[in-house]
mmCIF file of C-alpha atoms in Angstrom:
data_model
loop_
_atom_site.group_PDB
_atom_site.id
_atom_site.type_symbol
_atom_site.label_atom_id
_atom_site.label_comp_id
_atom_site.label_asym_id
_atom_site.label_seq_id
_atom_site.Cartn_x
_atom_site.Cartn_y
_atom_site.Cartn_z
ATOM 1 C CA UNK N 1 16.859 16.147 7.512
ATOM 2 C CA UNK N 2 14.074 18.274 8.979
ATOM 3 C CA UNK N 3 10.483 17.389 9.723
ATOM 4 C CA UNK N 4 7.632 18.731 11.804
ATOM 5 C CA UNK N 5 6.389 16.483 14.581
ATOM 6 C CA UNK N 6 2.662 16.720 14.819
ATOM 7 C CA UNK N 7 0.987 15.263 17.868
ATOM 8 C CA UNK N 8 -1.404 12.461 17.061
ATOM 9 C CA UNK N 9 -4.934 13.181 18.134
ATOM 10 C CA UNK N 10 -8.039 11.085 17.999
ATOM 11 C CA UNK N 11 -10.802 12.285 15.736
ATOM 12 C CA UNK N 12 -14.089 10.796 14.656
ATOM 13 C CA UNK N 13 -14.382 10.354 10.919
ATOM 14 C CA UNK N 14 -17.373 9.360 8.854
ATOM 15 C CA UNK N 15 -16.567 7.026 5.972
ATOM 16 C CA UNK N 16 -18.582 4.962 3.621
ATOM 17 C CA UNK N 17 -17.730 1.374 4.461
ATOM 18 C CA UNK N 18 -18.832 -1.962 3.114
ATOM 19 C CA UNK N 19 -21.929 -2.035 5.280
ATOM 20 C CA UNK N 20 -22.792 1.634 5.024
ATOM 21 C CA UNK N 21 -21.648 4.687 6.927
ATOM 22 C CA UNK N 22 -19.657 3.846 10.033
ATOM 23 C CA UNK N 23 -17.608 5.535 12.723
ATOM 24 C CA UNK N 24 -13.998 4.737 13.483
ATOM 25 C CA UNK N 25 -10.984 6.412 15.059
ATOM 26 C CA UNK N 26 -8.028 7.650 13.021
ATOM 27 C CA UNK N 27 -4.583 8.991 13.789
ATOM 28 C CA UNK N 28 -4.807 12.417 12.157
ATOM 29 C CA UNK N 29 -1.168 12.656 11.107
ATOM 30 C CA UNK N 30 -1.098 9.205 9.471
ATOM 31 C CA UNK N 31 -4.548 8.934 8.011
ATOM 32 C CA UNK N 32 -4.494 12.134 6.020
ATOM 33 C CA UNK N 33 -1.882 10.338 3.926
ATOM 34 C CA UNK N 34 -2.493 9.750 0.211
ATOM 35 C CA UNK N 35 -0.767 6.920 -1.647
ATOM 36 C CA UNK N 36 -0.338 5.807 -5.237
ATOM 37 C CA UNK N 37 -1.966 2.371 -5.485
ATOM 38 C CA UNK N 38 -1.873 1.528 -9.209
ATOM 39 C CA UNK N 39 -1.085 2.840 -12.646
ATOM 40 C CA UNK N 40 -3.616 4.006 -15.219
ATOM 41 C CA UNK N 41 -1.685 4.881 -18.364
ATOM 42 C CA UNK N 42 1.529 6.154 -19.839
ATOM 43 C CA UNK N 43 1.644 8.722 -22.655
ATOM 44 C CA UNK N 44 -1.531 10.083 -24.226
ATOM 45 C CA UNK N 45 -1.321 13.888 -24.368
ATOM 46 C CA UNK N 46 -0.251 16.308 -27.072
ATOM 47 C CA UNK N 47 0.944 19.839 -27.759
ATOM 48 C CA UNK N 48 -0.958 21.831 -30.363
ATOM 49 C CA UNK N 49 0.148 24.992 -32.183
ATOM 50 C CA UNK N 50 -1.408 27.655 -34.384
ATOM 51 C CA UNK N 51 -1.502 26.632 -38.035
ATOM 52 C CA UNK N 52 0.390 29.786 -39.020
ATOM 53 C CA UNK N 53 3.489 28.666 -37.099
ATOM 54 C CA UNK N 54 6.079 26.428 -38.762
ATOM 55 C CA UNK N 55 6.572 23.394 -36.513
ATOM 56 C CA UNK N 56 10.176 23.159 -37.724
ATOM 57 C CA UNK N 57 10.902 26.389 -35.859
ATOM 58 C CA UNK N 58 9.790 24.765 -32.583
ATOM 59 C CA UNK N 59 11.577 21.385 -32.608
ATOM 60 C CA UNK N 60 14.444 19.904 -34.583
ATOM 61 C CA UNK N 61 14.272 16.404 -36.069
ATOM 62 C CA UNK N 62 15.423 14.850 -32.759
ATOM 63 C CA UNK N 63 12.638 16.579 -30.777
ATOM 64 C CA UNK N 64 14.997 19.122 -29.253
ATOM 65 C CA UNK N 65 13.159 22.431 -28.669
ATOM 66 C CA UNK N 66 14.437 25.481 -30.541
ATOM 67 C CA UNK N 67 14.641 28.472 -28.235
ATOM 68 C CA UNK N 68 13.963 31.151 -30.858
ATOM 69 C CA UNK N 69 10.741 29.420 -31.882
ATOM 70 C CA UNK N 70 9.363 29.274 -28.343
ATOM 71 C CA UNK N 71 10.313 32.707 -27.048
ATOM 72 C CA UNK N 72 7.320 34.992 -26.569
ATOM 73 C CA UNK N 73 4.736 32.311 -27.403
ATOM 74 C CA UNK N 74 1.620 31.878 -25.237
ATOM 75 C CA UNK N 75 0.504 28.329 -24.335
ATOM 76 C CA UNK N 76 -2.708 27.136 -22.721
ATOM 77 C CA UNK N 77 -2.611 24.479 -20.011
ATOM 78 C CA UNK N 78 -5.376 22.861 -17.920
ATOM 79 C CA UNK N 79 -3.847 23.987 -14.607
ATOM 80 C CA UNK N 80 -0.438 24.752 -13.133
ATOM 81 C CA UNK N 81 -0.243 21.413 -11.284
ATOM 82 C CA UNK N 82 -1.276 19.282 -14.258
ATOM 83 C CA UNK N 83 1.113 16.990 -16.084
ATOM 84 C CA UNK N 84 0.649 19.026 -19.268
ATOM 85 C CA UNK N 85 1.720 22.246 -17.532
ATOM 86 C CA UNK N 86 4.664 20.552 -15.830
ATOM 87 C CA UNK N 87 5.869 19.075 -19.122
ATOM 88 C CA UNK N 88 5.738 22.482 -20.834
ATOM 89 C CA UNK N 89 7.536 23.979 -17.831
ATOM 90 C CA UNK N 90 10.214 21.308 -18.195
ATOM 91 C CA UNK N 91 10.677 22.116 -21.891
ATOM 92 C CA UNK N 92 10.836 25.868 -21.318
ATOM 93 C CA UNK N 93 13.176 25.835 -18.344
ATOM 94 C CA UNK N 94 15.307 23.230 -20.101
ATOM 95 C CA UNK N 95 16.030 25.900 -22.711
ATOM 96 C CA UNK N 96 17.021 28.321 -19.965
ATOM 97 C CA UNK N 97 13.886 30.449 -20.289
ATOM 98 C CA UNK N 98 11.169 31.516 -17.861
ATOM 99 C CA UNK N 99 7.583 30.222 -17.943
ATOM 100 C CA UNK N 100 5.435 33.158 -16.841
ATOM 101 C CA UNK N 101 1.709 33.772 -16.482
ATOM 102 C CA UNK N 102 0.181 35.711 -19.371
ATOM 103 C CA UNK N 103 -1.634 38.888 -18.354
ATOM 104 C CA UNK N 104 -4.501 40.079 -20.553
ATOM 105 C CA UNK N 105 -3.794 43.691 -21.467
ATOM 106 C CA UNK N 106 -0.430 43.576 -19.704
ATOM 107 C CA UNK N 107 3.163 43.635 -20.836
ATOM 108 C CA UNK N 108 3.835 40.140 -22.156
ATOM 109 C CA UNK N 109 7.032 40.822 -24.057
ATOM 110 C CA UNK N 110 9.782 40.052 -21.559
ATOM 111 C CA UNK N 111 12.906 38.607 -23.175
ATOM 112 C CA UNK N 112 13.796 34.963 -22.703
ATOM 113 C CA UNK N 113 10.214 34.149 -21.643
ATOM 114 C CA UNK N 114 7.408 31.815 -22.690
ATOM 115 C CA UNK N 115 3.913 32.572 -21.369
ATOM 116 C CA UNK N 116 1.096 30.382 -20.126
ATOM 117 C CA UNK N 117 -2.640 30.600 -19.492
ATOM 118 C CA UNK N 118 -3.583 27.897 -16.976
ATOM 119 C CA UNK N 119 -7.333 27.908 -17.624
ATOM 120 C CA UNK N 120 -7.626 25.875 -20.842
ATOM 121 C CA UNK N 121 -8.933 22.463 -19.680
ATOM 122 C CA UNK N 122 -10.631 21.379 -22.904
ATOM 123 C CA UNK N 123 -10.994 21.915 -26.632
ATOM 124 C CA UNK N 124 -13.882 24.359 -26.253
ATOM 125 C CA UNK N 125 -11.737 26.631 -24.064
ATOM 126 C CA UNK N 126 -8.886 26.478 -26.575
ATOM 127 C CA UNK N 127 -11.219 27.362 -29.455
ATOM 128 C CA UNK N 128 -12.634 30.266 -27.448
ATOM 129 C CA UNK N 129 -9.289 31.853 -26.544
ATOM 130 C CA UNK N 130 -7.857 33.878 -29.424
ATOM 131 C CA UNK N 131 -4.572 35.035 -27.853
ATOM 132 C CA UNK N 132 -2.890 31.661 -27.239
ATOM 133 C CA UNK N 133 -0.408 30.331 -29.783
ATOM 134 C CA UNK N 134 -0.884 26.734 -28.690
ATOM 135 C CA UNK N 135 -1.176 24.536 -25.659
ATOM 136 C CA UNK N 136 -1.105 21.039 -24.229
ATOM 137 C CA UNK N 137 -4.035 18.769 -23.359
ATOM 138 C CA UNK N 138 -4.899 15.152 -22.709
ATOM 139 C CA UNK N 139 -6.827 12.895 -25.033
ATOM 140 C CA UNK N 140 -9.390 13.172 -26.538
ATOM 141 C CA UNK N 141 -9.344 16.962 -26.073
ATOM 142 C CA UNK N 142 -6.058 17.148 -27.994
ATOM 143 C CA UNK N 143 -7.484 15.077 -30.860
ATOM 144 C CA UNK N 144 -10.511 17.351 -31.129
ATOM 145 C CA UNK N 145 -8.280 20.434 -31.247
ATOM 146 C CA UNK N 146 -6.082 19.156 -34.065
ATOM 147 C CA UNK N 147 -8.764 17.276 -36.043
ATOM 148 C CA UNK N 148 -11.743 19.623 -36.016
ATOM 149 C CA UNK N 149 -12.178 21.240 -39.425
ATOM 150 C CA UNK N 150 -12.916 24.620 -37.857
ATOM 151 C CA UNK N 151 -9.839 24.594 -35.605
ATOM 152 C CA UNK N 152 -7.017 27.082 -36.084
ATOM 153 C CA UNK N 153 -4.593 24.631 -34.473
ATOM 154 C CA UNK N 154 -2.483 21.744 -35.755
ATOM 155 C CA UNK N 155 -0.304 19.092 -34.056
ATOM 156 C CA UNK N 156 3.080 20.141 -32.728
ATOM 157 C CA UNK N 157 4.125 17.003 -30.823
ATOM 158 C CA UNK N 158 2.775 14.078 -28.844
ATOM 159 C CA UNK N 159 4.084 13.764 -25.323
ATOM 160 C CA UNK N 160 4.849 10.167 -26.344
ATOM 161 C CA UNK N 161 7.578 11.644 -28.589
ATOM 162 C CA UNK N 162 8.937 14.106 -26.026
ATOM 163 C CA UNK N 163 8.636 12.062 -22.819
ATOM 164 C CA UNK N 164 8.300 8.432 -23.986
ATOM 165 C CA UNK N 165 6.947 6.055 -21.367
ATOM 166 C CA UNK N 166 6.315 8.833 -18.845
ATOM 167 C CA UNK N 167 4.038 8.112 -15.919
ATOM 168 C CA UNK N 168 0.784 9.827 -16.747
ATOM 169 C CA UNK N 169 -2.326 8.962 -14.736
ATOM 170 C CA UNK N 170 -2.278 6.881 -11.561
ATOM 171 C CA UNK N 171 -4.818 5.675 -9.018
ATOM 172 C CA UNK N 172 -4.383 7.417 -5.679
ATOM 173 C CA UNK N 173 -6.070 6.315 -2.473
ATOM 174 C CA UNK N 174 -6.876 8.007 0.821
ATOM 175 C CA UNK N 175 -5.077 6.109 3.584
ATOM 176 C CA UNK N 176 -7.858 6.861 6.021
ATOM 177 C CA UNK N 177 -10.068 4.636 3.865
ATOM 178 C CA UNK N 178 -7.656 1.991 2.568
ATOM 179 C CA UNK N 179 -6.165 1.226 5.982
ATOM 180 C CA UNK N 180 -9.594 0.351 7.387
ATOM 181 C CA UNK N 181 -11.089 -1.174 4.245
ATOM 182 C CA UNK N 182 -8.416 -3.449 2.861
ATOM 183 C CA UNK N 183 -10.800 -5.975 1.331
ATOM 184 C CA UNK N 184 -12.800 -3.314 -0.492
ATOM 185 C CA UNK N 185 -9.581 -1.710 -1.769
ATOM 186 C CA UNK N 186 -8.272 -5.025 -3.074
ATOM 187 C CA UNK N 187 -11.577 -5.839 -4.767
ATOM 188 C CA UNK N 188 -11.710 -2.354 -6.322
ATOM 189 C CA UNK N 189 -8.262 -2.781 -7.816
ATOM 190 C CA UNK N 190 -9.034 -6.322 -8.981
ATOM 191 C CA UNK N 191 -12.047 -5.083 -10.941
ATOM 192 C CA UNK N 192 -9.936 -2.293 -12.380
ATOM 193 C CA UNK N 193 -7.141 -4.670 -13.446
ATOM 194 C CA UNK N 194 -9.658 -6.858 -15.263
ATOM 195 C CA UNK N 195 -11.031 -3.799 -17.052
ATOM 196 C CA UNK N 196 -7.556 -2.673 -18.192
ATOM 197 C CA UNK N 197 -6.894 -6.133 -19.634
ATOM 198 C CA UNK N 198 -10.282 -6.057 -21.363
ATOM 199 C CA UNK N 199 -9.592 -2.608 -22.850
ATOM 200 C CA UNK N 200 -6.183 -3.645 -24.160
ATOM 201 C CA UNK N 201 -7.609 -6.821 -25.696
ATOM 202 C CA UNK N 202 -10.375 -4.835 -27.403
ATOM 203 C CA UNK N 203 -7.912 -2.272 -28.750
ATOM 204 C CA UNK N 204 -5.597 -5.021 -29.949
ATOM 205 C CA UNK N 205 -8.463 -6.624 -31.879
ATOM 206 C CA UNK N 206 -9.304 -3.273 -33.483
ATOM 207 C CA UNK N 207 -12.760 -4.450 -34.473
ATOM 208 C CA UNK N 208 -15.564 -6.673 -33.302
ATOM 209 C CA UNK N 209 -18.196 -6.502 -30.590
ATOM 210 C CA UNK N 210 -15.866 -5.641 -27.694
ATOM 211 C CA UNK N 211 -14.034 -2.965 -29.684
ATOM 212 C CA UNK N 212 -17.288 -1.368 -30.784
ATOM 213 C CA UNK N 213 -18.551 -1.388 -27.210
ATOM 214 C CA UNK N 214 -15.321 0.256 -26.026
ATOM 215 C CA UNK N 215 -15.587 2.980 -28.653
ATOM 216 C CA UNK N 216 -19.224 3.594 -27.738
ATOM 217 C CA UNK N 217 -18.456 4.005 -24.034
ATOM 218 C CA UNK N 218 -15.383 6.148 -24.760
ATOM 219 C CA UNK N 219 -17.405 8.411 -27.016
ATOM 220 C CA UNK N 220 -20.020 8.786 -24.278
ATOM 221 C CA UNK N 221 -17.319 9.641 -21.733
ATOM 222 C CA UNK N 222 -15.711 12.147 -24.118
ATOM 223 C CA UNK N 223 -19.005 13.910 -24.776
ATOM 224 C CA UNK N 224 -21.409 14.644 -27.599
ATOM 225 C CA UNK N 225 -19.020 16.998 -29.385
ATOM 226 C CA UNK N 226 -16.581 14.219 -30.237
ATOM 227 C CA UNK N 227 -16.780 12.069 -33.337
ATOM 228 C CA UNK N 228 -16.217 8.341 -33.338
ATOM 229 C CA UNK N 229 -13.042 8.756 -35.409
ATOM 230 C CA UNK N 230 -11.633 11.321 -32.963
ATOM 231 C CA UNK N 231 -12.199 8.913 -30.086
ATOM 232 C CA UNK N 232 -10.611 6.007 -31.963
ATOM 233 C CA UNK N 233 -7.558 8.049 -32.923
ATOM 234 C CA UNK N 234 -7.222 9.367 -29.383
ATOM 235 C CA UNK N 235 -7.185 5.894 -27.822
ATOM 236 C CA UNK N 236 -4.460 4.803 -30.218
ATOM 237 C CA UNK N 237 -2.030 7.246 -28.562
ATOM 238 C CA UNK N 238 -2.695 6.079 -24.992
ATOM 239 C CA UNK N 239 -0.920 3.125 -23.381
ATOM 240 C CA UNK N 240 -3.255 1.630 -20.775
ATOM 241 C CA UNK N 241 -1.675 -0.079 -17.779
ATOM 242 C CA UNK N 242 -2.352 -0.840 -14.130
ATOM 243 C CA UNK N 243 1.301 -1.726 -13.624
ATOM 244 C CA UNK N 244 2.924 -5.125 -14.003
ATOM 245 C CA UNK N 245 2.880 -8.579 -12.487
ATOM 246 C CA UNK N 246 4.905 -10.190 -9.715
ATOM 247 C CA UNK N 247 5.866 -8.842 -6.324
ATOM 248 C CA UNK N 248 6.666 -5.317 -7.569
ATOM 249 C CA UNK N 249 3.881 -4.418 -10.028
ATOM 250 C CA UNK N 250 4.539 -0.670 -9.762
ATOM 251 C CA UNK N 251 8.249 -0.874 -10.591
ATOM 252 C CA UNK N 252 7.870 1.648 -13.420
ATOM 253 C CA UNK N 253 6.487 4.197 -10.965
ATOM 254 C CA UNK N 254 9.142 3.358 -8.387
ATOM 255 C CA UNK N 255 11.690 4.213 -11.081
ATOM 256 C CA UNK N 256 10.023 7.469 -12.172
ATOM 257 C CA UNK N 257 8.486 9.067 -9.077
ATOM 258 C CA UNK N 258 11.826 9.836 -7.334
ATOM 259 C CA UNK N 259 13.053 11.915 -10.286
ATOM 260 C CA UNK N 260 9.604 13.450 -10.757
ATOM 261 C CA UNK N 261 9.387 14.547 -7.124
ATOM 262 C CA UNK N 262 12.893 16.008 -7.115
ATOM 263 C CA UNK N 263 12.284 17.763 -10.442
ATOM 264 C CA UNK N 264 9.020 19.312 -9.254
ATOM 265 C CA UNK N 265 10.827 20.783 -6.275
ATOM 266 C CA UNK N 266 13.725 22.026 -8.413
ATOM 267 C CA UNK N 267 11.356 23.574 -10.967
ATOM 268 C CA UNK N 268 9.579 25.482 -8.213
ATOM 269 C CA UNK N 269 6.307 23.632 -8.814
ATOM 270 C CA UNK N 270 5.970 22.907 -5.091
ATOM 271 C CA UNK N 271 5.884 25.158 -2.052
ATOM 272 C CA UNK N 272 7.565 22.558 0.178
ATOM 273 C CA UNK N 273 10.689 20.469 -0.236
ATOM 274 C CA UNK N 274 11.196 16.757 0.338
ATOM 275 C CA UNK N 275 13.302 17.754 3.331
ATOM 276 C CA UNK N 276 10.278 19.479 4.840
ATOM 277 C CA UNK N 277 8.593 16.059 4.811
ATOM 278 C CA UNK N 278 11.616 14.411 6.442
ATOM 279 C CA UNK N 279 13.051 12.745 3.330
ATOM 280 C CA UNK N 280 16.644 12.955 2.160
ATOM 281 C CA UNK N 281 15.814 12.270 -1.481
ATOM 282 C CA UNK N 282 13.165 11.226 -3.966
ATOM 283 C CA UNK N 283 13.798 7.520 -3.462
ATOM 284 C CA UNK N 284 12.886 7.733 0.232
ATOM 285 C CA UNK N 285 9.800 9.780 -0.641
ATOM 286 C CA UNK N 286 8.626 7.337 -3.326
ATOM 287 C CA UNK N 287 9.096 4.411 -0.958
ATOM 288 C CA UNK N 288 6.435 5.886 1.338
ATOM 289 C CA UNK N 289 4.272 7.456 -1.367
ATOM 290 C CA UNK N 290 3.816 4.324 -3.495
ATOM 291 C CA UNK N 291 1.983 1.392 -1.928
ATOM 292 C CA UNK N 292 1.710 -1.624 -4.221
ATOM 293 C CA UNK N 293 0.596 -4.072 -1.522
ATOM 294 C CA UNK N 294 -3.094 -3.769 -2.426
ATOM 295 C CA UNK N 295 -2.360 -4.298 -6.121
ATOM 296 C CA UNK N 296 -0.303 -7.405 -5.350
ATOM 297 C CA UNK N 297 -3.265 -8.833 -3.420
ATOM 298 C CA UNK N 298 -5.666 -7.825 -6.203
ATOM 299 C CA UNK N 299 -3.611 -9.766 -8.741
ATOM 300 C CA UNK N 300 -3.569 -12.756 -6.390
ATOM 301 C CA UNK N 301 -7.345 -12.502 -5.995
ATOM 302 C CA UNK N 302 -7.853 -12.565 -9.758
ATOM 303 C CA UNK N 303 -5.499 -15.526 -10.129
ATOM 304 C CA UNK N 304 -7.361 -17.456 -7.447
ATOM 305 C CA UNK N 305 -10.640 -17.229 -9.338
ATOM 306 C CA UNK N 306 -12.402 -16.587 -6.042
ATOM 307 C CA UNK N 307 -15.865 -15.077 -6.355
ATOM 308 C CA UNK N 308 -17.493 -12.593 -3.995
ATOM 309 C CA UNK N 309 -20.853 -13.217 -2.377
ATOM 310 C CA UNK N 310 -21.014 -10.796 0.556
ATOM 311 C CA UNK N 311 -22.799 -7.508 0.986
ATOM 312 C CA UNK N 312 -21.943 -4.632 -1.343
ATOM 313 C CA UNK N 313 -19.829 -1.660 -0.355
ATOM 314 C CA UNK N 314 -20.350 1.863 -1.663
ATOM 315 C CA UNK N 315 -17.309 3.584 -3.154
ATOM 316 C CA UNK N 316 -16.872 7.078 -4.555
ATOM 317 C CA UNK N 317 -14.132 7.582 -7.134
ATOM 318 C CA UNK N 318 -12.994 10.948 -8.480
ATOM 319 C CA UNK N 319 -12.194 11.089 -12.206
ATOM 320 C CA UNK N 320 -11.358 13.752 -14.772
ATOM 321 C CA UNK N 321 -14.419 14.545 -16.863
ATOM 322 C CA UNK N 322 -14.099 13.555 -20.504
ATOM 323 C CA UNK N 323 -10.673 11.950 -20.080
ATOM 324 C CA UNK N 324 -10.304 8.683 -21.995
ATOM 325 C CA UNK N 325 -6.929 8.070 -20.341
ATOM 326 C CA UNK N 326 -9.224 6.744 -17.639
ATOM 327 C CA UNK N 327 -11.562 4.728 -19.847
ATOM 328 C CA UNK N 328 -10.833 1.462 -18.008
ATOM 329 C CA UNK N 329 -12.519 2.730 -14.834
ATOM 330 C CA UNK N 330 -15.675 3.402 -16.852
ATOM 331 C CA UNK N 331 -15.478 -0.004 -18.556
ATOM 332 C CA UNK N 332 -15.150 -1.700 -15.159
ATOM 333 C CA UNK N 333 -18.540 -0.277 -14.280
ATOM 334 C CA UNK N 334 -20.049 -0.821 -17.739
ATOM 335 C CA UNK N 335 -19.008 -4.493 -17.797
ATOM 336 C CA UNK N 336 -20.209 -5.204 -14.254
ATOM 337 C CA UNK N 337 -16.745 -5.984 -12.851
ATOM 338 C CA UNK N 338 -17.352 -3.792 -9.803
ATOM 339 C CA UNK N 339 -20.653 -5.558 -9.197
ATOM 340 C CA UNK N 340 -18.882 -8.924 -9.438
ATOM 341 C CA UNK N 341 -16.555 -7.865 -6.645
ATOM 342 C CA UNK N 342 -19.334 -6.547 -4.424
ATOM 343 C CA UNK N 343 -18.901 -2.830 -5.044
ATOM 344 C CA UNK N 344 -21.333 -0.032 -5.836
ATOM 345 C CA UNK N 345 -19.054 2.532 -7.463
ATOM 346 C CA UNK N 346 -20.095 6.103 -8.202
ATOM 347 C CA UNK N 347 -17.980 8.738 -9.939
ATOM 348 C CA UNK N 348 -17.440 12.389 -9.141
ATOM 349 C CA UNK N 349 -16.122 14.518 -11.998
ATOM 350 C CA UNK N 350 -13.336 17.091 -11.805
ATOM 351 C CA UNK N 351 -12.062 19.382 -14.558
ATOM 352 C CA UNK N 352 -8.415 18.380 -14.070
ATOM 353 C CA UNK N 353 -5.974 16.402 -11.946
ATOM 354 C CA UNK N 354 -5.680 19.005 -9.176
ATOM 355 C CA UNK N 355 -9.455 18.853 -8.827
ATOM 356 C CA UNK N 356 -9.276 15.087 -8.327
ATOM 357 C CA UNK N 357 -6.475 15.550 -5.783
ATOM 358 C CA UNK N 358 -8.631 18.019 -3.859
ATOM 359 C CA UNK N 359 -11.537 15.546 -3.803
ATOM 360 C CA UNK N 360 -9.307 12.870 -2.273
ATOM 361 C CA UNK N 361 -7.710 15.288 0.177
ATOM 362 C CA UNK N 362 -11.099 16.571 1.334
ATOM 363 C CA UNK N 363 -12.474 13.069 1.786
ATOM 364 C CA UNK N 364 -15.014 13.504 -1.021
ATOM 365 C CA UNK N 365 -13.629 10.383 -2.710
ATOM 366 C CA UNK N 366 -11.765 7.330 -1.433
ATOM 367 C CA UNK N 367 -9.895 6.904 -4.707
ATOM 368 C CA UNK N 368 -9.033 9.148 -7.614
ATOM 369 C CA UNK N 369 -7.550 8.851 -11.096
ATOM 370 C CA UNK N 370 -5.216 11.706 -12.000
ATOM 371 C CA UNK N 371 -1.799 12.614 -13.325
ATOM 372 C CA UNK N 372 1.333 11.733 -11.376
ATOM 373 C CA UNK N 373 2.499 15.390 -11.161
ATOM 374 C CA UNK N 374 -0.662 16.867 -9.592
ATOM 375 C CA UNK N 375 -0.943 14.156 -6.950
ATOM 376 C CA UNK N 376 2.778 14.416 -6.191
ATOM 377 C CA UNK N 377 2.564 18.206 -5.877
ATOM 378 C CA UNK N 378 -0.517 17.921 -3.645
ATOM 379 C CA UNK N 379 1.154 15.384 -1.378
ATOM 380 C CA UNK N 380 4.370 17.398 -1.058
ATOM 381 C CA UNK N 381 2.660 20.735 -0.478
ATOM 382 C CA UNK N 382 0.175 19.246 1.974
ATOM 383 C CA UNK N 383 2.840 17.120 3.711
ATOM 384 C CA UNK N 384 0.514 14.183 3.180
ATOM 385 C CA UNK N 385 3.327 11.625 3.148
ATOM 386 C CA UNK N 386 6.000 12.021 5.814
ATOM 387 C CA UNK N 387 9.097 10.133 6.878
#
């Protein structure tokens, strides 16, 4: 086991606290840490393909990829660290092929190779790129791509079919904030938990005032180019969750993150190894990376029925623009749950998960909602969680 020992130094950091902007001292090595604090959703993305391509040449009836159908194809992804890119990489390398960057005007005909363009973050970009054969995107961008009457693409597969129950988006928190603002962190997560429950109840009803309000907010988040039906269909493919109950509410992430971290290293998606961070395996890494203590306290706070009457704290949360995987965070604000827990929450938008990770890492946001792969890659490469 190898690790770098970095001397702890004292630095002055400005943070937005419950009473405004304050000064406090941080241990640099510890407080640059980023942790997973809660879940957001599982499933909810899809792979699209050109209408001229027979989907039966890409997958068999058991969702096993067919090598001959994939070879030489060009796929768009929203970024090389995104969950969509990593899932395509997993499929391609699982067939024993290479996943290489496509070069406009270059030689893109290497044998045993599938190509990618990592600059397709939304439906508009997919529609405007004529040399891709398909791609993978989150909802509702995927729904727009396969539903729009003018689109040249059709559905190939939902990630629900290929990676059922996979950890998709999570809430990550900057330790420099959470360690000094425990009460605000707990209240933030409590409001979020209540919003997830509200969203799931509205979706379960499938009609009525709450459902209509959810659809309206989701459509606003998605953007003016999305129809109400596209938004409804998109939400039907997403499983919204903050985690579970009891003393280990993030058990599903504790089960998945070790394999995810080890796979990302093996696939070459990271520039560092778990050993570089001082861990012997993914289980040790996940034990430090995932912190469910705030979520446990948030669930206890909700159960207690305790109300908040103190001064309000300002919080900045980074989200992916137009992503309805994260609709519960928007409903928490829309429904006044953050206000009820004494929080003034503002959002900063990023185009993809790596952008959210950068916002957290740079201190531009105390919390962020993003895919498990991009935050895991960021933490490993930046050595932001160490043994």
